[in-house]
PDB file of C-alpha atoms in Angstrom:
ATOM      1  CA  UNK S   1      48.973  43.630  33.540  1.00 42.00           C
ATOM      2  CA  UNK S   2      46.978  43.820  37.035  1.00 42.00           C
ATOM      3  CA  UNK S   3      44.307  41.296  38.181  1.00 43.00           C
ATOM      4  CA  UNK S   4      41.675  41.242  40.458  1.00 44.00           C
ATOM      5  CA  UNK S   5      40.181  38.605  42.415  1.00 43.00           C
ATOM      6  CA  UNK S   6      36.635  38.348  44.012  1.00 43.00           C
ATOM      7  CA  UNK S   7      35.839  39.136  47.572  1.00 44.00           C
ATOM      8  CA  UNK S   8      36.306  36.767  50.216  1.00 44.00           C
ATOM      9  CA  UNK S   9      33.301  34.816  50.631  1.00 44.00           C
ATOM     10  CA  UNK S  10      32.150  35.448  47.071  1.00 46.00           C
ATOM     11  CA  UNK S  11      31.765  32.665  44.238  1.00 45.00           C
ATOM     12  CA  UNK S  12      33.909  33.204  41.074  1.00 44.00           C
ATOM     13  CA  UNK S  13      31.165  33.933  38.530  1.00 45.00           C
ATOM     14  CA  UNK S  14      30.876  31.270  36.042  1.00 47.00           C
ATOM     15  CA  UNK S  15      31.689  32.200  32.224  1.00 46.00           C
ATOM     16  CA  UNK S  16      33.599  31.454  29.333  1.00 47.00           C
ATOM     17  CA  UNK S  17      37.013  30.827  31.414  1.00 48.00           C
ATOM     18  CA  UNK S  18      35.370  27.638  32.711  1.00 53.00           C
ATOM     19  CA  UNK S  19      34.407  25.948  29.373  1.00 49.00           C
ATOM     20  CA  UNK S  20      36.439  23.326  28.049  1.00 54.00           C
ATOM     21  CA  UNK S  21      39.093  24.605  25.883  1.00 57.00           C
ATOM     22  CA  UNK S  22      38.211  24.602  22.080  1.00 56.00           C
ATOM     23  CA  UNK S  23      34.585  24.877  22.885  1.00 56.00           C
ATOM     24  CA  UNK S  24      32.676  27.737  22.710  1.00 60.00           C
ATOM     25  CA  UNK S  25      30.564  28.884  25.712  1.00 55.00           C
ATOM     26  CA  UNK S  26      26.760  28.991  25.361  1.00 60.00           C
ATOM     27  CA  UNK S  27      24.520  30.218  28.134  1.00 66.00           C
ATOM     28  CA  UNK S  28      21.680  27.986  29.545  1.00 65.00           C
ATOM     29  CA  UNK S  29      18.663  29.490  27.440  1.00 60.00           C
ATOM     30  CA  UNK S  30      16.019  27.083  28.982  1.00 64.00           C
ATOM     31  CA  UNK S  31      14.612  29.790  31.292  1.00 66.00           C
ATOM     32  CA  UNK S  32      14.100  31.926  28.097  1.00 61.00           C
ATOM     33  CA  UNK S  33      13.019  29.217  25.915  1.00 63.00           C
ATOM     34  CA  UNK S  34       9.321  29.052  25.281  1.00 69.00           C
ATOM     35  CA  UNK S  35       7.742  26.189  22.787  1.00 62.00           C
ATOM     36  CA  UNK S  36       4.290  26.916  21.304  1.00 67.00           C
ATOM     37  CA  UNK S  37       1.815  24.193  20.242  1.00 66.00           C
ATOM     38  CA  UNK S  38      -1.072  25.087  17.730  1.00 70.00           C
ATOM     39  CA  UNK S  39      -4.094  22.647  18.634  1.00 71.00           C
ATOM     40  CA  UNK S  40      -5.429  21.631  14.751  1.00 76.00           C
ATOM     41  CA  UNK S  41      -8.611  19.276  13.988  1.00 78.00           C
ATOM     42  CA  UNK S  42      -7.547  16.031  13.101  1.00 84.00           C
ATOM     43  CA  UNK S  43      -7.196  15.711   9.522  1.00 89.00           C
ATOM     44  CA  UNK S  44      -7.370  11.899   9.505  1.00 90.00           C
ATOM     45  CA  UNK S  45     -11.151  11.685   8.658  1.00 91.00           C
ATOM     46  CA  UNK S  46     -10.215  13.292   5.483  1.00 93.00           C
ATOM     47  CA  UNK S  47      -7.410  11.098   4.902  1.00 93.00           C
ATOM     48  CA  UNK S  48      -9.325   8.026   5.347  1.00 94.00           C
ATOM     49  CA  UNK S  49     -12.438   9.005   3.106  1.00 95.00           C
ATOM     50  CA  UNK S  50     -10.332  10.008   0.322  1.00 95.00           C
ATOM     51  CA  UNK S  51      -8.754   6.388   0.622  1.00 95.00           C
ATOM     52  CA  UNK S  52     -12.317   5.472   0.481  1.00 96.00           C
ATOM     53  CA  UNK S  53     -13.488   7.147  -2.341  1.00 95.00           C
ATOM     54  CA  UNK S  54     -10.513   6.767  -5.004  1.00 95.00           C
ATOM     55  CA  UNK S  55     -10.381   2.842  -4.141  1.00 96.00           C
ATOM     56  CA  UNK S  56     -13.959   2.547  -4.888  1.00 96.00           C
ATOM     57  CA  UNK S  57     -13.252   4.260  -8.557  1.00 95.00           C
ATOM     58  CA  UNK S  58     -10.245   2.296  -8.986  1.00 94.00           C
ATOM     59  CA  UNK S  59     -12.118  -1.064  -7.826  1.00 95.00           C
ATOM     60  CA  UNK S  60     -15.191  -0.516 -10.285  1.00 95.00           C
ATOM     61  CA  UNK S  61     -12.724  -0.050 -12.943  1.00 93.00           C
ATOM     62  CA  UNK S  62     -11.056  -3.701 -12.248  1.00 93.00           C
ATOM     63  CA  UNK S  63     -14.661  -5.131 -11.439  1.00 94.00           C
ATOM     64  CA  UNK S  64     -15.575  -4.323 -15.026  1.00 91.00           C
ATOM     65  CA  UNK S  65     -18.319  -1.690 -13.867  1.00 93.00           C
ATOM     66  CA  UNK S  66     -16.768   1.098 -16.259  1.00 91.00           C
ATOM     67  CA  UNK S  67     -15.420   0.128 -19.812  1.00 89.00           C
ATOM     68  CA  UNK S  68     -11.977   0.373 -20.730  1.00 84.00           C
ATOM     69  CA  UNK S  69     -12.562   3.621 -22.496  1.00 88.00           C
ATOM     70  CA  UNK S  70     -13.358   5.009 -18.673  1.00 91.00           C
ATOM     71  CA  UNK S  71      -9.801   4.689 -17.910  1.00 91.00           C
ATOM     72  CA  UNK S  72      -8.660   8.402 -18.478  1.00 92.00           C
ATOM     73  CA  UNK S  73     -12.217   9.606 -16.589  1.00 94.00           C
ATOM     74  CA  UNK S  74     -11.428   7.406 -13.675  1.00 94.00           C
ATOM     75  CA  UNK S  75      -7.991   8.833 -13.443  1.00 94.00           C
ATOM     76  CA  UNK S  76      -9.402  12.467 -13.544  1.00 94.00           C
ATOM     77  CA  UNK S  77     -11.521  11.641 -10.069  1.00 94.00           C
ATOM     78  CA  UNK S  78      -8.624   9.760  -8.706  1.00 94.00           C
ATOM     79  CA  UNK S  79      -6.212  12.694  -9.149  1.00 94.00           C
ATOM     80  CA  UNK S  80      -7.716  15.057  -6.540  1.00 94.00           C
ATOM     81  CA  UNK S  81      -6.807  12.205  -3.960  1.00 95.00           C
ATOM     82  CA  UNK S  82      -3.227  13.109  -4.153  1.00 95.00           C
ATOM     83  CA  UNK S  83      -3.711  16.817  -3.283  1.00 95.00           C
ATOM     84  CA  UNK S  84      -6.059  16.076  -0.517  1.00 95.00           C
ATOM     85  CA  UNK S  85      -3.531  13.392   1.286  1.00 95.00           C
ATOM     86  CA  UNK S  86      -0.996  15.300   0.860  1.00 95.00           C
ATOM     87  CA  UNK S  87      -2.614  18.055   2.870  1.00 95.00           C
ATOM     88  CA  UNK S  88      -3.413  15.593   5.333  1.00 95.00           C
ATOM     89  CA  UNK S  89       0.375  14.422   5.461  1.00 94.00           C
ATOM     90  CA  UNK S  90       1.583  17.947   5.910  1.00 93.00           C
ATOM     91  CA  UNK S  91      -1.163  18.510   8.958  1.00 91.00           C
ATOM     92  CA  UNK S  92      -0.241  15.101  10.204  1.00 90.00           C
ATOM     93  CA  UNK S  93       3.751  15.974  10.382  1.00 88.00           C
ATOM     94  CA  UNK S  94       2.512  19.202  12.208  1.00 83.00           C
ATOM     95  CA  UNK S  95       0.556  17.506  14.896  1.00 81.00           C
ATOM     96  CA  UNK S  96       3.855  15.564  15.528  1.00 79.00           C
ATOM     97  CA  UNK S  97       2.372  11.979  13.944  1.00 85.00           C
ATOM     98  CA  UNK S  98       5.050  10.603  11.749  1.00 88.00           C
ATOM     99  CA  UNK S  99       3.540   7.711  11.221  1.00 89.00           C
ATOM    100  CA  UNK S 100      -0.033   9.170   9.947  1.00 90.00           C
ATOM    101  CA  UNK S 101       2.251  11.767   7.970  1.00 93.00           C
ATOM    102  CA  UNK S 102       4.462   9.476   6.050  1.00 93.00           C
ATOM    103  CA  UNK S 103       1.447   6.848   5.391  1.00 92.00           C
ATOM    104  CA  UNK S 104      -0.580   9.487   4.406  1.00 93.00           C
ATOM    105  CA  UNK S 105       2.246  10.920   1.440  1.00 95.00           C
ATOM    106  CA  UNK S 106       2.787   7.682   0.455  1.00 94.00           C
ATOM    107  CA  UNK S 107      -1.259   7.037  -0.419  1.00 94.00           C
ATOM    108  CA  UNK S 108      -1.037  10.635  -2.161  1.00 95.00           C
ATOM    109  CA  UNK S 109       2.237   9.606  -4.171  1.00 94.00           C
ATOM    110  CA  UNK S 110       0.249   6.355  -5.195  1.00 94.00           C
ATOM    111  CA  UNK S 111      -2.740   8.161  -6.174  1.00 95.00           C
ATOM    112  CA  UNK S 112      -0.665  10.604  -8.496  1.00 95.00           C
ATOM    113  CA  UNK S 113       1.373   7.655  -9.861  1.00 93.00           C
ATOM    114  CA  UNK S 114      -1.821   5.571 -10.992  1.00 93.00           C
ATOM    115  CA  UNK S 115      -3.980   8.590 -12.162  1.00 94.00           C
ATOM    116  CA  UNK S 116      -0.791   9.980 -14.291  1.00 94.00           C
ATOM    117  CA  UNK S 117      -0.119   6.687 -15.696  1.00 93.00           C
ATOM    118  CA  UNK S 118      -3.679   5.991 -16.504  1.00 90.00           C
ATOM    119  CA  UNK S 119      -4.578   8.896 -17.832  1.00 91.00           C
ATOM    120  CA  UNK S 120      -1.691   9.004 -20.296  1.00 90.00           C
ATOM    121  CA  UNK S 121      -2.129   5.763 -21.177  1.00 84.00           C
ATOM    122  CA  UNK S 122       1.700   5.112 -21.458  1.00 84.00           C
ATOM    123  CA  UNK S 123       3.460   2.221 -22.944  1.00 84.00           C
ATOM    124  CA  UNK S 124       3.636  -1.103 -20.945  1.00 87.00           C
ATOM    125  CA  UNK S 125       1.805   1.016 -18.078  1.00 87.00           C
ATOM    126  CA  UNK S 126       0.275  -1.890 -16.741  1.00 89.00           C
ATOM    127  CA  UNK S 127       3.428  -3.842 -16.102  1.00 92.00           C
ATOM    128  CA  UNK S 128       4.957  -0.946 -14.771  1.00 93.00           C
ATOM    129  CA  UNK S 129       2.027  -0.287 -12.110  1.00 93.00           C
ATOM    130  CA  UNK S 130       2.051  -3.714 -11.184  1.00 93.00           C
ATOM    131  CA  UNK S 131       5.749  -3.150 -10.168  1.00 95.00           C
ATOM    132  CA  UNK S 132       5.141  -0.126  -8.412  1.00 95.00           C
ATOM    133  CA  UNK S 133       2.250  -2.034  -6.380  1.00 95.00           C
ATOM    134  CA  UNK S 134       4.634  -4.529  -5.484  1.00 95.00           C
ATOM    135  CA  UNK S 135       6.978  -1.848  -4.256  1.00 95.00           C
ATOM    136  CA  UNK S 136       4.052  -0.436  -1.905  1.00 93.00           C
ATOM    137  CA  UNK S 137       3.098  -3.696  -0.612  1.00 94.00           C
ATOM    138  CA  UNK S 138       6.678  -3.978   1.117  1.00 94.00           C
ATOM    139  CA  UNK S 139       6.379  -0.363   2.187  1.00 93.00           C
ATOM    140  CA  UNK S 140       3.306  -1.456   3.768  1.00 92.00           C
ATOM    141  CA  UNK S 141       4.309  -4.660   5.427  1.00 93.00           C
ATOM    142  CA  UNK S 142       7.107  -2.318   6.869  1.00 92.00           C
ATOM    143  CA  UNK S 143       4.690   0.366   8.290  1.00 91.00           C
ATOM    144  CA  UNK S 144       1.983  -2.394   9.506  1.00 90.00           C
ATOM    145  CA  UNK S 145       4.876  -3.352  11.769  1.00 88.00           C
ATOM    146  CA  UNK S 146       4.629  -0.395  13.609  1.00 87.00           C
ATOM    147  CA  UNK S 147       1.027   1.037  13.512  1.00 85.00           C
ATOM    148  CA  UNK S 148      -0.702  -1.748  15.215  1.00 82.00           C
ATOM    149  CA  UNK S 149      -1.185   0.333  18.477  1.00 79.00           C
ATOM    150  CA  UNK S 150      -2.931   2.969  16.006  1.00 80.00           C
ATOM    151  CA  UNK S 151      -5.614   0.280  15.142  1.00 82.00           C
ATOM    152  CA  UNK S 152      -7.445   2.326  12.344  1.00 83.00           C
ATOM    153  CA  UNK S 153      -4.219   3.157  10.540  1.00 85.00           C
ATOM    154  CA  UNK S 154      -3.203  -0.685  11.120  1.00 89.00           C
ATOM    155  CA  UNK S 155      -6.575  -1.940   9.755  1.00 90.00           C
ATOM    156  CA  UNK S 156      -6.620   0.123   6.576  1.00 91.00           C
ATOM    157  CA  UNK S 157      -2.683  -1.046   6.014  1.00 92.00           C
ATOM    158  CA  UNK S 158      -3.694  -4.538   6.504  1.00 92.00           C
ATOM    159  CA  UNK S 159      -6.628  -4.706   4.254  1.00 93.00           C
ATOM    160  CA  UNK S 160      -4.689  -2.673   1.529  1.00 94.00           C
ATOM    161  CA  UNK S 161      -1.647  -5.239   1.155  1.00 95.00           C
ATOM    162  CA  UNK S 162      -3.250  -8.096  -0.457  1.00 95.00           C
ATOM    163  CA  UNK S 163      -4.810  -5.764  -2.598  1.00 95.00           C
ATOM    164  CA  UNK S 164      -1.489  -3.938  -3.356  1.00 95.00           C
ATOM    165  CA  UNK S 165      -0.352  -7.783  -3.672  1.00 96.00           C
ATOM    166  CA  UNK S 166      -3.346  -8.516  -6.239  1.00 95.00           C
ATOM    167  CA  UNK S 167      -2.665  -5.496  -8.230  1.00 94.00           C
ATOM    168  CA  UNK S 168       0.956  -5.729  -8.376  1.00 94.00           C
ATOM    169  CA  UNK S 169       0.522  -9.625  -9.915  1.00 95.00           C
ATOM    170  CA  UNK S 170      -2.286  -8.755 -12.268  1.00 93.00           C
ATOM    171  CA  UNK S 171      -0.495  -5.953 -13.927  1.00 91.00           C
ATOM    172  CA  UNK S 172       2.772  -8.151 -14.690  1.00 93.00           C
ATOM    173  CA  UNK S 173       0.765 -11.614 -15.700  1.00 92.00           C
ATOM    174  CA  UNK S 174      -2.577  -9.941 -17.278  1.00 88.00           C
ATOM    175  CA  UNK S 175      -4.672 -12.350 -15.461  1.00 91.00           C
ATOM    176  CA  UNK S 176      -8.334 -11.425 -15.322  1.00 92.00           C
ATOM    177  CA  UNK S 177      -8.914 -13.162 -12.132  1.00 94.00           C
ATOM    178  CA  UNK S 178      -6.507 -11.522 -10.156  1.00 94.00           C
ATOM    179  CA  UNK S 179      -7.554  -8.155 -11.522  1.00 93.00           C
ATOM    180  CA  UNK S 180     -11.182  -8.866 -10.335  1.00 95.00           C
ATOM    181  CA  UNK S 181      -9.985 -10.093  -6.872  1.00 95.00           C
ATOM    182  CA  UNK S 182      -7.905  -6.725  -6.816  1.00 95.00           C
ATOM    183  CA  UNK S 183     -11.273  -4.972  -7.297  1.00 95.00           C
ATOM    184  CA  UNK S 184     -13.162  -6.997  -4.798  1.00 96.00           C
ATOM    185  CA  UNK S 185     -10.566  -6.020  -2.377  1.00 96.00           C
ATOM    186  CA  UNK S 186     -10.479  -2.619  -3.010  1.00 95.00           C
ATOM    187  CA  UNK S 187     -13.926  -2.472  -2.275  1.00 96.00           C
ATOM    188  CA  UNK S 188     -13.234  -3.951   1.474  1.00 96.00           C
ATOM    189  CA  UNK S 189     -10.395  -1.210   1.954  1.00 95.00           C
ATOM    190  CA  UNK S 190     -13.088   1.655   1.134  1.00 96.00           C
ATOM    191  CA  UNK S 191     -15.374  -0.042   3.681  1.00 95.00           C
ATOM    192  CA  UNK S 192     -12.810  -0.439   6.104  1.00 94.00           C
ATOM    193  CA  UNK S 193     -11.389   3.590   5.582  1.00 94.00           C
ATOM    194  CA  UNK S 194     -15.206   4.659   5.397  1.00 94.00           C
ATOM    195  CA  UNK S 195     -15.625   3.117   9.069  1.00 93.00           C
ATOM    196  CA  UNK S 196     -11.859   4.465  10.329  1.00 91.00           C
ATOM    197  CA  UNK S 197     -13.165   8.272   8.888  1.00 92.00           C
ATOM    198  CA  UNK S 198     -16.710   7.886  10.577  1.00 92.00           C
ATOM    199  CA  UNK S 199     -15.544   6.813  13.714  1.00 88.00           C
ATOM    200  CA  UNK S 200     -12.582   9.482  13.983  1.00 86.00           C
ATOM    201  CA  UNK S 201     -14.867  11.996  13.326  1.00 87.00           C
ATOM    202  CA  UNK S 202     -17.360  11.243  15.776  1.00 87.00           C
ATOM    203  CA  UNK S 203     -14.479  10.949  18.316  1.00 82.00           C
ATOM    204  CA  UNK S 204     -13.262  14.393  17.365  1.00 79.00           C
ATOM    205  CA  UNK S 205     -16.518  16.280  17.473  1.00 80.00           C
ATOM    206  CA  UNK S 206     -17.616  14.526  20.674  1.00 76.00           C
ATOM    207  CA  UNK S 207     -14.166  14.351  22.611  1.00 70.00           C
ATOM    208  CA  UNK S 208     -14.658  10.791  23.363  1.00 69.00           C
ATOM    209  CA  UNK S 209     -14.643   7.336  21.719  1.00 68.00           C
ATOM    210  CA  UNK S 210     -17.787   6.404  20.130  1.00 68.00           C
ATOM    211  CA  UNK S 211     -17.568   3.676  17.791  1.00 72.00           C
ATOM    212  CA  UNK S 212     -14.526   1.413  18.730  1.00 70.00           C
ATOM    213  CA  UNK S 213     -11.412   2.272  17.146  1.00 74.00           C
ATOM    214  CA  UNK S 214      -9.265  -0.106  19.170  1.00 65.00           C
ATOM    215  CA  UNK S 215      -6.264   1.970  19.867  1.00 63.00           C
ATOM    216  CA  UNK S 216      -3.712   0.538  22.713  1.00 59.00           C
ATOM    217  CA  UNK S 217      -0.327   1.288  24.222  1.00 59.00           C
ATOM    218  CA  UNK S 218       0.962   4.691  23.095  1.00 62.00           C
ATOM    219  CA  UNK S 219      -2.051   5.835  21.071  1.00 61.00           C
ATOM    220  CA  UNK S 220      -4.569   5.034  23.781  1.00 57.00           C
ATOM    221  CA  UNK S 221      -2.140   7.114  26.086  1.00 61.00           C
ATOM    222  CA  UNK S 222      -1.993  10.214  23.818  1.00 61.00           C
ATOM    223  CA  UNK S 223      -5.759  10.314  23.464  1.00 63.00           C
ATOM    224  CA  UNK S 224      -6.697   9.362  27.298  1.00 62.00           C
ATOM    225  CA  UNK S 225      -3.666  10.941  28.900  1.00 60.00           C
ATOM    226  CA  UNK S 226      -3.505  14.465  30.531  1.00 61.00           C
ATOM    227  CA  UNK S 227      -1.784  17.717  29.175  1.00 61.00           C
ATOM    228  CA  UNK S 228       1.762  16.199  30.561  1.00 61.00           C
ATOM    229  CA  UNK S 229       1.921  12.970  28.844  1.00 63.00           C
ATOM    230  CA  UNK S 230       1.328  15.162  25.703  1.00 64.00           C
ATOM    231  CA  UNK S 231       4.263  17.343  26.331  1.00 63.00           C
ATOM    232  CA  UNK S 232       6.700  14.438  27.720  1.00 66.00           C
ATOM    233  CA  UNK S 233       9.895  14.446  25.938  1.00 66.00           C
ATOM    234  CA  UNK S 234       8.944  17.330  23.695  1.00 64.00           C
ATOM    235  CA  UNK S 235      12.531  18.749  23.687  1.00 63.00           C
ATOM    236  CA  UNK S 236      13.609  15.824  21.908  1.00 64.00           C
ATOM    237  CA  UNK S 237      11.091  15.670  19.266  1.00 63.00           C
ATOM    238  CA  UNK S 238      11.598  17.049  15.775  1.00 65.00           C
ATOM    239  CA  UNK S 239      11.460  20.773  15.100  1.00 61.00           C
ATOM    240  CA  UNK S 240      12.728  21.241  18.509  1.00 66.00           C
ATOM    241  CA  UNK S 241      16.029  19.234  18.462  1.00 63.00           C
ATOM    242  CA  UNK S 242      18.784  20.448  16.182  1.00 62.00           C
ATOM    243  CA  UNK S 243      19.080  17.536  13.921  1.00 64.00           C
ATOM    244  CA  UNK S 244      16.551  15.318  12.640  1.00 59.00           C
TER     245      UNK S 244
END
């Protein structure tokens, strides 16, 4: 077999022969790669308005505004919150906001569970929902530890934590005063969520902060920074990198 060598002064072309033994040679594709981003409207006002409306309905039931016979009707009013917040979660994942997407997805699941148990009148349903709310309390505490720069989410979580605690304990103990306290906290959650939704909607419409939200750190930089800041470390984000 005859071989040829490059002419004097010519560099030998890089190729598979230079790859480490046992590894498949892959060319550098960075110059041919394009990552397309699609701007979307913020789904968070919809998510917070949904939290507010569903919280009002459940709080009124706990406060005695509705009779016990109205449980099925309340469940049917709350059930659409599942679909709306699931949609918000899907859009938030597409917008690369894993914290908002995770929170909204869990809220969606909680409304579905609440509505189905309440509507079905399942045996020992209130005790089951009590344990469920205490599990949500643990989830919310972990989420609150990482969402503080996103103050709108953080405030909604902070006021939701005592409500989940009182709802869980009232379901397990049957104490009437805990049920009433949970209802009052539900109204507070609705007010905070309503404010956050309205403030974010105004901000999105006017492209500037109108009502204070209190963003800090990375959340503030993401809104106030230029396009270069938005695309920083894009190649390492989920959907671009090979594994999650």
